[in-house]
Amino acid sequence: MSPKPMARPGGRSARVQASVHAAVHALEAERGRAALSVPAIAARAGVTPSTIYRRWGDLQELLSDVAVERLRPEEPPLDLGDVRADLTAWARQFLEEMASPTGRAYIRDALLGDPDGGNAGQCSTYAAAQIEVILGRARERGEAVPDCEAVLDNLVAPMMYRILFRPGRLTDAYADHLVHAALSRPERLV
């Protein structure tokens, strides 16, 4: 199979993507996940099945694209005036959203339809961007903070492992423990 063409921002490509994504959400809500098929999605979106196959390759790649879009944060992280408070609030929200049945389904979809790892990388970029906002605000306040990669390694990576493979004990206390660990590594403070 040839690689997926790059989507052009705006124009017809954006309209097709929006209508296909909306069709996936509507059909899943109305009929359940088992009823999703490329022909049904195409009919609901007002495009031909070949349009979907050309753009996404198959149903799983389409569901992966939809999942990545749904995992995109809608708002910047809270600013509570302190890196520990900001990171704790973000970590708790991230854990709650990703560990929910819907969050887990989106994670599975994002990974299953992602043969080249681009969608997983995009999800990682979303988390890194949110963390960088928190760390950047803290730096502006003069706080010593770890670099973004250290936070990803010590906070996000363990959470994702637990969400995917050991879903027990996903509590606020667990998120708080990981934040403490991420902020307690003095060799990584910048």
Short mmCIF file of C-alpha atoms in Angstrom, two decimals, residues 66-132:
data_model
loop_
_atom_site.label_atom_id
_atom_site.label_comp_id
_atom_site.label_asym_id
_atom_site.label_seq_id
_atom_site.Cartn_x
_atom_site.Cartn_y
_atom_site.Cartn_z
CA VAL A 66 -10.37 9.95 14.53
CA ALA A 67 -8.89 8.83 17.87
CA VAL A 68 -5.86 11.10 17.56
CA GLU A 69 -8.13 14.05 16.86
CA ARG A 70 -10.27 13.18 19.90
CA LEU A 71 -7.18 12.90 22.11
CA ARG A 72 -6.07 16.45 21.21
CA PRO A 73 -6.41 18.71 24.28
CA GLU A 74 -9.05 21.37 23.83
CA GLU A 75 -7.72 23.86 26.38
CA PRO A 76 -4.39 24.87 27.86
CA PRO A 77 -3.50 23.37 31.24
CA LEU A 78 -4.68 25.15 34.37
CA ASP A 79 -2.47 27.87 35.82
CA LEU A 80 -2.59 27.50 39.59
CA GLY A 81 0.54 29.58 40.16
CA ASP A 82 2.96 26.79 41.12
CA VAL A 83 4.58 24.03 39.06
CA ARG A 84 3.62 21.27 41.51
CA ALA A 85 -0.03 22.37 41.60
CA ASP A 86 -0.18 22.86 37.82
CA LEU A 87 1.45 19.52 37.04
CA THR A 88 -0.67 17.71 39.63
CA ALA A 89 -3.91 19.11 38.21
CA TRP A 90 -2.80 18.21 34.68
CA ALA A 91 -1.68 14.69 35.66
CA ARG A 92 -4.93 13.95 37.48
CA GLN A 93 -7.02 15.12 34.52
CA PHE A 94 -4.84 13.25 32.01
CA LEU A 95 -5.06 10.04 34.04
CA GLU A 96 -8.82 10.34 34.48
CA GLU A 97 -9.42 10.95 30.77
CA MET A 98 -7.00 8.36 29.42
CA ALA A 99 -7.99 5.65 31.92
CA SER A 100 -11.72 6.03 31.18
CA PRO A 101 -13.30 3.41 28.91
CA THR A 102 -13.55 6.03 26.15
CA GLY A 103 -9.95 7.12 26.63
CA ARG A 104 -8.71 3.54 26.50
CA ALA A 105 -10.70 2.90 23.33
CA TYR A 106 -9.16 5.97 21.69
CA ILE A 107 -5.68 4.89 22.76
CA ARG A 108 -6.24 1.42 21.29
CA ASP A 109 -7.58 2.88 18.05
CA ALA A 110 -4.72 5.38 17.79
CA LEU A 111 -2.18 2.57 18.13
CA LEU A 112 -3.89 -0.18 16.11
CA GLY A 113 -4.31 1.84 12.92
CA ASP A 114 -0.88 3.38 13.07
CA PRO A 115 1.59 1.26 11.09
CA ASP A 116 4.27 3.97 10.91
CA GLY A 117 3.92 5.34 14.45
CA GLY A 118 2.90 8.82 13.32
CA ASN A 119 -0.35 8.89 15.28
CA ALA A 120 1.33 7.69 18.47
CA GLY A 121 3.92 10.39 17.95
CA GLN A 122 1.20 12.98 17.55
CA CYS A 123 -0.40 11.90 20.84
CA SER A 124 2.99 12.22 22.52
CA THR A 125 3.39 15.68 21.01
CA TYR A 126 0.04 16.73 22.53
CA ALA A 127 1.17 15.68 26.01
CA ALA A 128 4.60 17.27 25.58
CA ALA A 129 3.06 20.57 24.45
CA GLN A 130 0.80 20.68 27.51
CA ILE A 131 3.71 19.89 29.83
CA GLU A 132 5.90 22.48 28.14
#
